[in-house]
Amino acid sequence: MRSASSLNVLLLVLGLLGNNSNAPSVRAEVPAREVEPATRHLIICVDGVGFSTLEKLRAEGKFGDFRQPSRMIAPFPTLTNVSMSEILEPAGASDAAGYEDSFYDAEGNRLRGGLLDRFNNGKFIKGTFRELFDYHPSAIKSGLGYALPPVSTYVEALTDLVRLKQKFNSSREPVFFAYIGSTDSLAHLGGERMVRSFLSLLDESLKEIIRGGRVEVTVFSDHGNHYRKYK
C-alpha cells in the first residue's frame, strides 16, 4: 500500500478530465474547514467523467460543496490504463503494459492479454495502478456490469457506492483512495443521463460523509467521454 507522503505528491497531479480525448481536465475538491482542519482525506476516481458533465450537474446545484473544478490536460491516448498510470506515477504506478485488453508485448514478441483477463484479479488488478486503491471493485464485479446493460451497469455503480462507503467508514487510514470504474461503463452503455443520475447519488453520499466528520474530499477522473451520435 502506498505511503501518505507519496499520496501528498500525488495530489499535485490529480484531476477530473475534460469531455473529450484531448480536452482540458478538471479537479473538484471540498475546501478544508479553517476552524476544524480535516483529519482524513477521501480521494475518489470516477472513471470517464468529463468536465462538461460536471458543469451540467453544478448548474443543477450538485457538487455545491466543492470548489470550482480546475482544468488539466489529458495524457494521450486517453485510455484508462495509460491515463491512470501517468496520473498515479508519483504514487508508484508502473507504466501500462498495453493500451487495450489485447496488446503486443515487444519484449516477448507476442500478443498478450484478452477479454477474459478482466475477470481475473491476478491479471486485471495485481501489479497495475489498480492496486494503489484502498477500494477497487473486484475484477469479476467489474465484468458483471456488462451482463445485462445498462441495467446491470447501473446496479454495479450503485453497489460500488455502497461498498465504498462501507470500506471508508471501517478504515482508519488518514488518506483513503477509492476507484469507481462503472461511471465509464455507464457512459458507453447508458449515456450521459445515467452517468448524471449516478453522480447525483454520489454527491448526496459525499454530503453525508462530510457532515459525519472532519473529512476533505477530492474527486478526479482519468478522461471524459463524448455523447455525440456517430454519423
Coordinates of N, CA and C in Angstrom, one line a residue:
M1 N 0.8 -1.2 0.0 CA 0.0 0.0 0.0 C 0.9 1.2 0.0
R2 N 0.5 2.3 -0.6 CA 1.3 3.5 -0.8 C 1.4 4.2 0.5
S3 N 2.4 5.1 0.7 CA 2.6 5.8 1.9 C 1.9 7.1 1.8
A4 N 1.7 7.8 3.0 CA 1.0 9.1 3.0 C 1.8 10.1 2.3
S5 N 3.1 10.0 2.4 CA 4.0 11.0 1.7 C 3.9 10.9 0.2
S6 N 3.8 9.7 -0.3 CA 3.7 9.6 -1.8 C 2.3 10.1 -2.3
L7 N 1.3 10.0 -1.4 CA 0.0 10.5 -1.8 C 0.0 12.0 -1.8
N8 N 0.8 12.6 -0.9 CA 0.9 14.1 -0.9 C 1.4 14.6 -2.2
V9 N 2.4 13.8 -2.8 CA 2.9 14.2 -4.1 C 1.8 14.0 -5.2
L10 N 1.1 12.9 -5.0 CA 0.0 12.5 -5.9 C -1.0 13.6 -6.1
L11 N -1.4 14.3 -5.0 CA -2.4 15.3 -5.0 C -2.1 16.4 -6.0
L12 N -0.8 16.6 -6.3 CA -0.4 17.7 -7.2 C -0.9 17.4 -8.6
V13 N -1.2 16.1 -9.0 CA -1.4 15.8 -10.4 C -2.8 15.3 -10.6
L14 N -3.6 15.1 -9.6 CA -5.0 14.5 -9.8 C -5.9 15.5 -10.5
G15 N -6.9 15.1 -11.3 CA -7.8 16.0 -11.8 C -9.0 15.3 -12.6
L16 N -10.1 16.0 -12.7 CA -11.2 15.5 -13.4 C -11.0 15.9 -14.9
L17 N -10.9 15.0 -15.8 CA -10.5 15.3 -17.2 C -11.7 15.8 -18.0
G18 N -11.3 16.4 -19.1 CA -12.3 17.1 -20.0 C -13.3 16.2 -20.7
N19 N -14.1 16.8 -21.5 CA -15.2 16.0 -22.1 C -14.9 15.4 -23.4
N20 N -13.6 15.3 -23.8 CA -13.2 14.6 -25.0 C -11.7 14.2 -24.8
S21 N -11.2 13.4 -25.7 CA -9.9 12.7 -25.5 C -8.8 13.8 -25.3
N22 N -8.9 14.9 -26.0 CA -7.8 15.9 -25.9 C -8.2 17.1 -25.1
A23 N -9.3 17.1 -24.5 CA -9.8 18.3 -23.8 C -9.1 18.5 -22.5
P24 N -9.1 19.8 -22.0 CA -8.6 20.0 -20.7 C -9.4 19.3 -19.6
S25 N -8.8 19.0 -18.5 CA -9.4 18.2 -17.4 C -9.7 19.1 -16.2
V26 N -10.4 18.6 -15.2 CA -10.7 19.4 -14.1 C -10.5 18.6 -12.8
R27 N -10.4 19.3 -11.7 CA -10.5 18.6 -10.4 C -11.5 19.3 -9.5
A28 N -12.2 18.6 -8.8 CA -13.2 19.2 -7.8 C -12.8 18.8 -6.4
E29 N -12.8 19.8 -5.5 CA -12.3 19.5 -4.2 C -13.1 20.3 -3.2
V30 N -13.4 19.6 -2.1 CA -14.1 20.2 -1.0 C -13.1 21.0 -0.1
P31 N -13.4 22.3 0.1 CA -12.4 23.1 0.9 C -12.3 22.5 2.4
A32 N -11.1 22.6 2.9 CA -10.9 22.2 4.3 C -11.4 23.3 5.2
R33 N -12.0 22.9 6.3 CA -12.5 23.9 7.3 C -11.4 24.6 8.0
E34 N -11.5 25.9 8.2 CA -10.4 26.7 8.8 C -10.4 26.4 10.3
V35 N -11.6 26.3 10.9 CA -11.6 26.1 12.4 C -11.3 24.7 12.8
E36 N -11.8 23.7 12.1 CA -11.5 22.3 12.4 C -10.9 21.7 11.1
P37 N -9.6 21.7 11.0 CA -9.0 21.1 9.8 C -9.4 19.6 9.6
A38 N -9.5 19.2 8.4 CA -9.9 17.9 8.1 C -8.8 16.9 8.6
T39 N -9.3 15.8 9.3 CA -8.3 14.8 9.8 C -8.2 13.7 8.8
R40 N -9.1 13.6 7.8 CA -9.0 12.5 6.8 C -9.2 13.1 5.5
H41 N -8.7 12.4 4.5 CA -8.8 12.9 3.1 C -9.3 11.7 2.2
L42 N -10.5 11.9 1.7 CA -11.1 10.8 0.8 C -10.9 11.3 -0.6
I43 N -10.2 10.5 -1.4 CA -9.9 10.8 -2.8 C -10.6 9.7 -3.7
I44 N -11.5 10.2 -4.6 CA -12.3 9.3 -5.4 C -12.0 9.5 -6.9
C45 N -11.7 8.4 -7.6 CA -11.6 8.5 -9.0 C -12.9 8.0 -9.6
V46 N -13.5 8.9 -10.4 CA -14.7 8.4 -11.2 C -14.3 8.3 -12.6
D47 N -14.2 7.2 -13.1 CA -13.6 6.9 -14.4 C -14.5 7.5 -15.5
G48 N -13.9 8.2 -16.5 CA -14.7 8.6 -17.7 C -15.6 9.7 -17.5
V49 N -15.5 10.6 -16.5 CA -16.4 11.7 -16.3 C -15.7 13.0 -16.7
G50 N -16.3 13.6 -17.7 CA -15.7 14.8 -18.3 C -16.2 16.1 -17.7
F51 N -15.5 17.2 -18.0 CA -15.7 18.5 -17.5 C -17.2 19.0 -17.8
S52 N -17.6 18.8 -19.0 CA -19.0 19.3 -19.4 C -20.1 18.6 -18.6
T53 N -19.9 17.3 -18.3 CA -20.9 16.6 -17.5 C -20.9 17.2 -16.1
L54 N -19.8 17.4 -15.5 CA -19.7 18.0 -14.2 C -20.3 19.4 -14.1
E55 N -20.1 20.2 -15.2 CA -20.6 21.6 -15.2 C -22.1 21.5 -15.3
K56 N -22.7 20.6 -16.0 CA -24.2 20.5 -16.1 C -24.7 20.2 -14.7
L57 N -24.1 19.3 -14.0 CA -24.5 18.9 -12.6 C -24.4 20.1 -11.7
R58 N -23.4 20.9 -11.8 CA -23.2 22.0 -10.9 C -24.2 23.1 -11.2
A59 N -24.6 23.2 -12.5 CA -25.7 24.1 -12.8 C -27.0 23.7 -12.2
E60 N -27.2 22.5 -11.9 CA -28.4 22.0 -11.2 C -28.2 22.0 -9.7
G61 N -27.1 22.5 -9.2 CA -26.9 22.6 -7.8 C -26.2 21.5 -7.2
K62 N -25.7 20.5 -8.0 CA -25.0 19.4 -7.5 C -23.5 19.8 -7.2
F63 N -22.9 19.0 -6.4 CA -21.5 19.2 -6.0 C -21.2 20.7 -5.6
G64 N -22.2 21.3 -4.9 CA -22.1 22.6 -4.5 C -21.1 22.8 -3.3
D65 N -20.8 21.7 -2.6 CA -19.8 21.8 -1.5 C -18.4 21.8 -2.0
F66 N -18.2 21.7 -3.3 CA -16.9 21.6 -3.9 C -16.5 23.0 -4.4
R67 N -15.1 23.2 -4.5 CA -14.6 24.4 -5.2 C -14.9 24.2 -6.7
Q68 N -14.7 25.3 -7.4 CA -14.9 25.3 -8.8 C -13.9 24.4 -9.4
P69 N -14.3 23.4 -10.3 CA -13.4 22.5 -10.9 C -12.2 23.2 -11.6
S70 N -11.1 22.6 -11.6 CA -9.9 23.1 -12.4 C -9.6 22.2 -13.5
R71 N -9.2 22.8 -14.6 CA -8.9 22.0 -15.8 C -7.4 21.6 -15.8
M72 N -7.2 20.4 -16.4 CA -5.9 19.9 -16.7 C -5.9 19.3 -18.1
I73 N -4.7 19.0 -18.6 CA -4.6 18.5 -19.9 C -4.5 16.9 -19.8
A74 N -5.3 16.2 -20.6 CA -5.3 14.8 -20.6 C -4.1 14.2 -21.3
P75 N -3.5 13.1 -20.8 CA -2.5 12.4 -21.5 C -3.1 11.7 -22.8
F76 N -2.2 11.4 -23.7 CA -2.7 10.7 -24.9 C -1.9 9.4 -25.1
P77 N -2.6 8.3 -25.5 CA -4.0 8.2 -25.7 C -4.8 8.2 -24.4
T78 N -6.0 8.7 -24.3 CA -6.7 8.8 -23.1 C -7.5 7.5 -22.7
L79 N -6.9 6.4 -22.8 CA -7.5 5.2 -22.3 C -7.1 5.0 -20.8
T80 N -7.9 4.3 -20.1 CA -7.8 4.3 -18.6 C -6.4 3.8 -18.2
N81 N -5.9 2.7 -18.8 CA -4.6 2.2 -18.3 C -3.5 3.2 -18.5
V82 N -3.5 3.9 -19.7 CA -2.4 4.8 -19.9 C -2.6 6.1 -19.1
S83 N -3.8 6.6 -19.0 CA -4.1 7.8 -18.2 C -3.8 7.6 -16.8
M84 N -4.3 6.6 -16.2 CA -4.1 6.4 -14.7 C -2.7 6.0 -14.4
S85 N -2.0 5.3 -15.2 CA -0.6 5.0 -14.9 C 0.2 6.3 -14.9
E86 N -0.1 7.3 -15.8 CA 0.6 8.5 -15.8 C 0.2 9.4 -14.6
I87 N -1.1 9.5 -14.3 CA -1.6 10.3 -13.2 C -1.0 9.8 -11.9
L88 N -1.0 8.5 -11.7 CA -0.6 7.9 -10.4 C 0.9 7.5 -10.4
E89 N 1.7 7.9 -11.4 CA 3.1 7.6 -11.4 C 3.8 8.1 -10.1
P90 N 3.5 9.3 -9.6 CA 4.1 9.8 -8.3 C 3.8 8.9 -7.1
A91 N 2.7 8.2 -7.2 CA 2.3 7.3 -6.1 C 2.9 5.9 -6.3
G92 N 3.6 5.6 -7.3 CA 4.2 4.3 -7.5 C 3.7 3.5 -8.6
A93 N 2.7 4.0 -9.4 CA 2.1 3.2 -10.5 C 3.2 3.0 -11.6
S94 N 3.2 1.8 -12.1 CA 4.1 1.4 -13.2 C 3.5 1.7 -14.5
D95 N 4.3 1.7 -15.6 CA 3.8 2.0 -16.9 C 2.8 1.0 -17.3
A96 N 1.8 1.4 -18.1 CA 0.8 0.4 -18.6 C 1.4 -0.6 -19.5
A97 N 1.0 -1.8 -19.4 CA 1.6 -2.9 -20.3 C 1.1 -2.7 -21.7
G98 N -0.1 -2.2 -21.9 CA -0.6 -2.0 -23.2 C -1.8 -1.1 -23.2
Y99 N -2.3 -0.7 -24.3 CA -3.4 0.2 -24.4 C -4.8 -0.5 -24.2
E100 N -4.9 -1.7 -24.8 CA -6.2 -2.4 -24.8 C -6.1 -3.7 -24.0
D101 N -7.2 -4.4 -23.9 CA -7.2 -5.8 -23.3 C -6.2 -6.7 -23.9
S102 N -6.1 -6.7 -25.3 CA -5.2 -7.4 -26.0 C -4.1 -6.5 -26.5
F103 N -2.9 -6.8 -26.4 CA -1.8 -5.9 -26.8 C -0.6 -6.7 -27.2
Y104 N 0.3 -6.0 -27.9 CA 1.5 -6.6 -28.4 C 2.7 -6.4 -27.3
D105 N 3.3 -7.5 -26.9 CA 4.4 -7.5 -26.0 C 5.7 -7.4 -26.8
A106 N 6.3 -6.3 -26.9 CA 7.5 -6.1 -27.7 C 8.6 -7.0 -27.2
E107 N 8.8 -7.1 -25.9 CA 9.9 -7.9 -25.3 C 9.7 -9.4 -25.6
G108 N 8.4 -9.9 -25.5 CA 8.1 -11.3 -25.7 C 7.8 -11.6 -27.1
N109 N 7.7 -10.6 -28.0 CA 7.3 -10.7 -29.4 C 6.1 -11.5 -29.6
R110 N 5.0 -11.2 -28.8 CA 3.8 -11.9 -28.9 C 2.6 -11.1 -28.4
L111 N 1.4 -11.5 -28.8 CA 0.2 -10.8 -28.2 C 0.0 -11.3 -26.8
R112 N -0.5 -10.4 -26.0 CA -0.8 -10.8 -24.6 C -2.2 -10.3 -24.2
G113 N -2.7 -10.7 -23.1 CA -4.0 -10.2 -22.6 C -5.2 -10.8 -23.3
G114 N -6.3 -10.2 -23.1 CA -7.5 -10.7 -23.7 C -8.7 -10.3 -22.8
L115 N -9.9 -10.4 -23.3 CA -11.1 -10.0 -22.6 C -11.2 -10.8 -21.2
L116 N -10.9 -12.1 -21.2 CA -11.0 -12.9 -20.0 C -10.2 -12.4 -18.9
D117 N -9.1 -11.7 -19.2 CA -8.3 -11.1 -18.1 C -9.0 -10.1 -17.2
R118 N -10.1 -9.5 -17.7 CA -10.9 -8.6 -17.0 C -11.6 -9.3 -15.8
F119 N -11.7 -10.6 -15.8 CA -12.4 -11.3 -14.8 C -11.4 -12.0 -13.8
N120 N -10.1 -11.7 -14.0 CA -9.0 -12.3 -13.2 C -8.3 -11.2 -12.4
N121 N -8.5 -11.2 -11.1 CA -7.8 -10.2 -10.2 C -6.3 -10.3 -10.4
G122 N -5.8 -11.4 -10.5 CA -4.3 -11.6 -10.7 C -3.8 -10.9 -11.9
K123 N -4.6 -10.7 -12.9 CA -4.1 -10.1 -14.1 C -4.7 -8.7 -14.3
F124 N -5.9 -8.5 -13.9 CA -6.6 -7.2 -14.1 C -6.2 -6.2 -13.0
I125 N -5.9 -6.6 -11.8 CA -5.6 -5.7 -10.7 C -4.2 -5.8 -10.2
K126 N -3.7 -7.0 -9.9 CA -2.4 -7.2 -9.4 C -1.3 -6.7 -10.3
G127 N -0.4 -5.9 -9.7 CA 0.7 -5.4 -10.5 C 0.4 -4.2 -11.4
T128 N -0.8 -3.6 -11.2 CA -1.2 -2.4 -12.0 C -1.5 -1.3 -11.1
F129 N -1.8 -0.1 -11.7 CA -2.2 1.0 -10.9 C -3.4 0.8 -9.9
R130 N -4.2 -0.2 -10.3 CA -5.4 -0.5 -9.5 C -5.1 -1.0 -8.1
E131 N -3.9 -1.5 -7.9 CA -3.5 -2.0 -6.5 C -3.3 -0.8 -5.6
L132 N -3.2 0.4 -6.1 CA -2.9 1.6 -5.2 C -4.2 2.0 -4.5
F133 N -5.4 1.5 -4.9 CA -6.6 2.0 -4.3 C -7.0 1.2 -3.1
D134 N -7.5 1.9 -2.1 CA -8.0 1.2 -0.9 C -9.3 0.5 -1.2
Y135 N -10.1 1.2 -2.1 CA -11.3 0.5 -2.6 C -11.2 0.4 -4.1
H136 N -11.3 -0.8 -4.6 CA -11.4 -1.0 -6.0 C -12.2 -2.3 -6.2
P137 N -13.3 -2.2 -7.0 CA -14.2 -3.4 -7.2 C -13.3 -4.6 -7.8
S138 N -13.7 -5.8 -7.4 CA -13.0 -6.9 -7.9 C -13.2 -7.0 -9.4
A139 N -12.3 -7.8 -10.0 CA -12.4 -8.0 -11.5 C -13.7 -8.6 -11.9
I140 N -14.2 -9.6 -11.2 CA -15.5 -10.2 -11.5 C -16.6 -9.2 -11.4
K141 N -16.6 -8.5 -10.3 CA -17.7 -7.5 -10.1 C -17.7 -6.5 -11.2
S142 N -16.6 -6.0 -11.6 CA -16.5 -5.0 -12.7 C -17.0 -5.6 -14.0
G143 N -16.7 -6.9 -14.3 CA -17.1 -7.6 -15.5 C -18.6 -7.8 -15.5
L144 N -19.2 -8.1 -14.4 CA -20.7 -8.3 -14.3 C -21.5 -7.1 -14.7
G145 N -20.9 -6.0 -14.7 CA -21.6 -4.8 -15.1 C -22.0 -4.8 -16.6
Y146 N -21.4 -5.7 -17.3 CA -21.7 -5.8 -18.8 C -22.7 -7.0 -19.0
A147 N -23.2 -7.6 -18.0 CA -24.0 -8.8 -18.2 C -25.3 -8.5 -18.8
L148 N -26.0 -7.4 -18.4 CA -27.3 -7.0 -18.9 C -27.4 -5.5 -18.9
P149 N -26.6 -4.9 -19.8 CA -26.5 -3.4 -19.8 C -27.8 -2.8 -20.4
P150 N -28.1 -1.5 -20.0 CA -27.4 -0.7 -19.0 C -27.9 -1.0 -17.6
V151 N -28.9 -1.8 -17.4 CA -29.4 -2.0 -16.0 C -28.3 -2.6 -15.1
S152 N -27.7 -3.7 -15.6 CA -26.6 -4.3 -14.7 C -25.5 -3.3 -14.5
T153 N -25.2 -2.4 -15.4 CA -24.1 -1.4 -15.2 C -24.5 -0.4 -14.2
Y154 N -25.8 0.0 -14.2 CA -26.2 1.0 -13.2 C -26.2 0.3 -11.8
V155 N -26.6 -0.9 -11.7 CA -26.6 -1.7 -10.4 C -25.2 -1.8 -9.9
E156 N -24.3 -2.1 -10.8 CA -22.9 -2.2 -10.4 C -22.4 -0.9 -9.8
A157 N -22.8 0.2 -10.5 CA -22.4 1.6 -10.0 C -22.9 1.8 -8.6
L158 N -24.2 1.4 -8.3 CA -24.8 1.6 -7.0 C -24.1 0.8 -6.0
T159 N -23.8 -0.5 -6.3 CA -23.1 -1.3 -5.3 C -21.7 -0.8 -5.1
D160 N -21.0 -0.2 -6.1 CA -19.7 0.5 -5.9 C -19.9 1.5 -4.8
L161 N -20.9 2.3 -4.9 CA -21.1 3.4 -3.9 C -21.3 2.9 -2.5
V162 N -22.1 1.8 -2.4 CA -22.4 1.2 -1.1 C -21.1 0.6 -0.5
R163 N -20.3 -0.1 -1.3 CA -19.1 -0.7 -0.8 C -18.0 0.3 -0.5
L164 N -18.0 1.4 -1.3 CA -17.0 2.5 -1.0 C -17.3 3.1 0.4
K165 N -18.5 3.4 0.7 CA -18.9 3.9 2.0 C -18.6 3.0 3.1
Q166 N -18.9 1.7 2.9 CA -18.6 0.7 3.9 C -17.1 0.6 4.2
K167 N -16.3 0.6 3.2 CA -14.8 0.4 3.3 C -14.2 1.7 4.0
F168 N -14.7 2.9 3.5 CA -14.2 4.1 4.1 C -14.6 4.2 5.6
N169 N -15.8 3.9 5.9 CA -16.2 4.0 7.3 C -15.5 3.0 8.2
S170 N -15.1 1.9 7.7 CA -14.4 0.9 8.5 C -12.9 1.1 8.6
S171 N -12.4 2.0 7.7 CA -11.0 2.3 7.6 C -10.6 3.4 8.6
R172 N -9.4 3.4 9.1 CA -8.8 4.4 9.9 C -7.6 5.1 9.2
E173 N -7.5 4.8 7.9 CA -6.4 5.5 7.2 C -6.7 7.0 7.0
P174 N -5.7 7.8 7.3 CA -5.9 9.3 7.1 C -6.2 9.7 5.7
V175 N -5.6 8.9 4.7 CA -5.9 9.1 3.3 C -6.5 7.9 2.7
F176 N -7.7 8.0 2.2 CA -8.4 6.8 1.6 C -8.6 7.0 0.2
F177 N -8.2 6.1 -0.6 CA -8.1 6.2 -2.1 C -9.1 5.2 -2.7
A178 N -10.1 5.7 -3.4 CA -11.2 4.8 -4.0 C -11.3 5.0 -5.5
Y179 N -11.8 3.9 -6.1 CA -11.9 3.9 -7.6 C -13.3 3.4 -8.0
I180 N -14.0 4.2 -8.8 CA -15.3 3.8 -9.3 C -15.2 3.8 -10.9
G181 N -15.1 2.6 -11.4 CA -15.0 2.4 -12.9 C -16.3 2.3 -13.6
S182 N -17.3 2.1 -12.9 CA -18.7 1.9 -13.5 C -19.2 3.1 -14.2
T183 N -18.7 4.3 -13.8 CA -19.1 5.5 -14.4 C -18.7 5.5 -15.9
D184 N -17.6 5.0 -16.2 CA -17.2 4.9 -17.7 C -18.0 3.9 -18.4
S185 N -18.3 2.8 -17.7 CA -19.2 1.8 -18.4 C -20.5 2.4 -18.6
L186 N -21.1 3.1 -17.7 CA -22.4 3.8 -17.9 C -22.3 4.8 -19.0
A187 N -21.2 5.5 -19.2 CA -21.1 6.4 -20.3 C -21.2 5.7 -21.6
H188 N -20.6 4.5 -21.7 CA -20.6 3.8 -23.0 C -22.0 3.1 -23.2
L189 N -22.5 2.6 -22.2 CA -23.7 1.7 -22.3 C -25.0 2.3 -22.0
G190 N -25.0 3.4 -21.2 CA -26.2 4.0 -20.7 C -26.4 5.5 -21.1
G191 N -25.3 6.1 -21.5 CA -25.3 7.5 -21.9 C -25.2 8.5 -20.8
E192 N -25.1 9.8 -21.1 CA -24.9 10.8 -20.1 C -26.0 10.9 -19.1
R193 N -27.2 10.6 -19.4 CA -28.3 10.7 -18.5 C -28.1 9.8 -17.3
M194 N -27.7 8.6 -17.6 CA -27.4 7.6 -16.5 C -26.2 8.0 -15.7
V195 N -25.2 8.5 -16.3 CA -24.0 9.0 -15.6 C -24.3 10.1 -14.6
R196 N -25.1 11.0 -15.1 CA -25.5 12.2 -14.3 C -26.4 11.7 -13.1
S197 N -27.3 10.7 -13.4 CA -28.1 10.2 -12.3 C -27.3 9.6 -11.2
F198 N -26.3 8.8 -11.6 CA -25.4 8.2 -10.6 C -24.6 9.2 -9.9
L199 N -24.0 10.2 -10.6 CA -23.2 11.2 -9.9 C -24.0 12.0 -8.9
S200 N -25.3 12.2 -9.2 CA -26.2 12.9 -8.3 C -26.3 12.1 -7.0
L201 N -26.3 10.8 -7.1 CA -26.4 10.0 -5.9 C -25.0 10.0 -5.1
L202 N -23.9 10.1 -5.9 CA -22.6 10.2 -5.3 C -22.5 11.5 -4.5
D203 N -23.0 12.5 -5.1 CA -23.0 13.8 -4.4 C -23.7 13.8 -3.1
E204 N -24.9 13.1 -3.1 CA -25.6 13.0 -1.8 C -24.8 12.2 -0.8
S205 N -24.2 11.1 -1.2 CA -23.4 10.3 -0.3 C -22.2 11.1 0.2
L206 N -21.6 11.9 -0.6 CA -20.4 12.7 -0.1 C -20.9 13.7 0.9
K207 N -22.0 14.3 0.7 CA -22.6 15.3 1.7 C -22.7 14.6 3.0
E208 N -23.2 13.4 3.1 CA -23.3 12.6 4.3 C -22.0 12.4 5.0
I209 N -21.0 12.0 4.1 CA -19.7 11.7 4.7 C -19.1 13.0 5.2
I210 N -19.2 14.1 4.6 CA -18.7 15.4 5.0 C -19.3 15.8 6.3
R211 N -20.7 15.6 6.4 CA -21.4 16.0 7.6 C -21.0 15.1 8.8
G212 N -20.6 13.9 8.5 CA -20.3 12.9 9.5 C -19.0 13.2 10.3
G213 N -18.1 14.0 9.8 CA -16.8 14.2 10.4 C -15.9 15.1 9.6
R214 N -14.7 15.3 10.2 CA -13.8 16.2 9.5 C -13.1 15.5 8.4
V215 N -13.7 15.6 7.2 CA -13.2 14.9 6.0 C -13.0 15.9 4.8
E216 N -11.9 15.9 4.2 CA -11.7 16.6 2.9 C -11.9 15.6 1.8
V217 N -12.6 16.0 0.8 CA -12.9 15.1 -0.4 C -12.4 15.7 -1.7
T218 N -11.7 14.9 -2.4 CA -11.2 15.2 -3.8 C -11.8 14.2 -4.8
V219 N -12.4 14.7 -5.8 CA -12.9 13.8 -6.9 C -12.2 14.1 -8.2
F220 N -11.7 13.1 -8.9 CA -11.0 13.3 -10.1 C -11.3 12.2 -11.1
S221 N -10.9 12.4 -12.3 CA -11.1 11.3 -13.4 C -9.9 11.2 -14.3
D222 N -9.9 10.2 -15.1 CA -8.8 9.9 -16.0 C -9.0 10.4 -17.4
H223 N -10.3 10.5 -17.8 CA -10.6 11.0 -19.1 C -12.1 11.3 -19.1
G224 N -12.6 12.0 -20.2 CA -14.0 12.2 -20.3 C -14.6 11.4 -21.4
N225 N -15.8 11.7 -21.8 CA -16.5 11.0 -22.9 C -17.3 11.9 -23.7
H226 N -17.4 11.7 -25.0 CA -18.3 12.4 -25.9 C -19.6 11.7 -25.9
Y227 N -20.7 12.4 -26.1 CA -22.0 11.8 -26.2 C -22.7 12.1 -27.5
R228 N -21.9 12.4 -28.5 CA -22.4 12.7 -29.8 C -22.7 11.4 -30.6
K229 N -23.7 11.3 -31.3 CA -24.0 10.1 -32.1 C -23.1 10.0 -33.3
Y230 N -22.8 8.8 -33.7 CA -22.0 8.5 -34.9 C -22.8 8.9 -36.1
K231 N -22.0 9.5 -37.1 CA -22.7 9.8 -38.4 C -22.4 8.7 -39.4

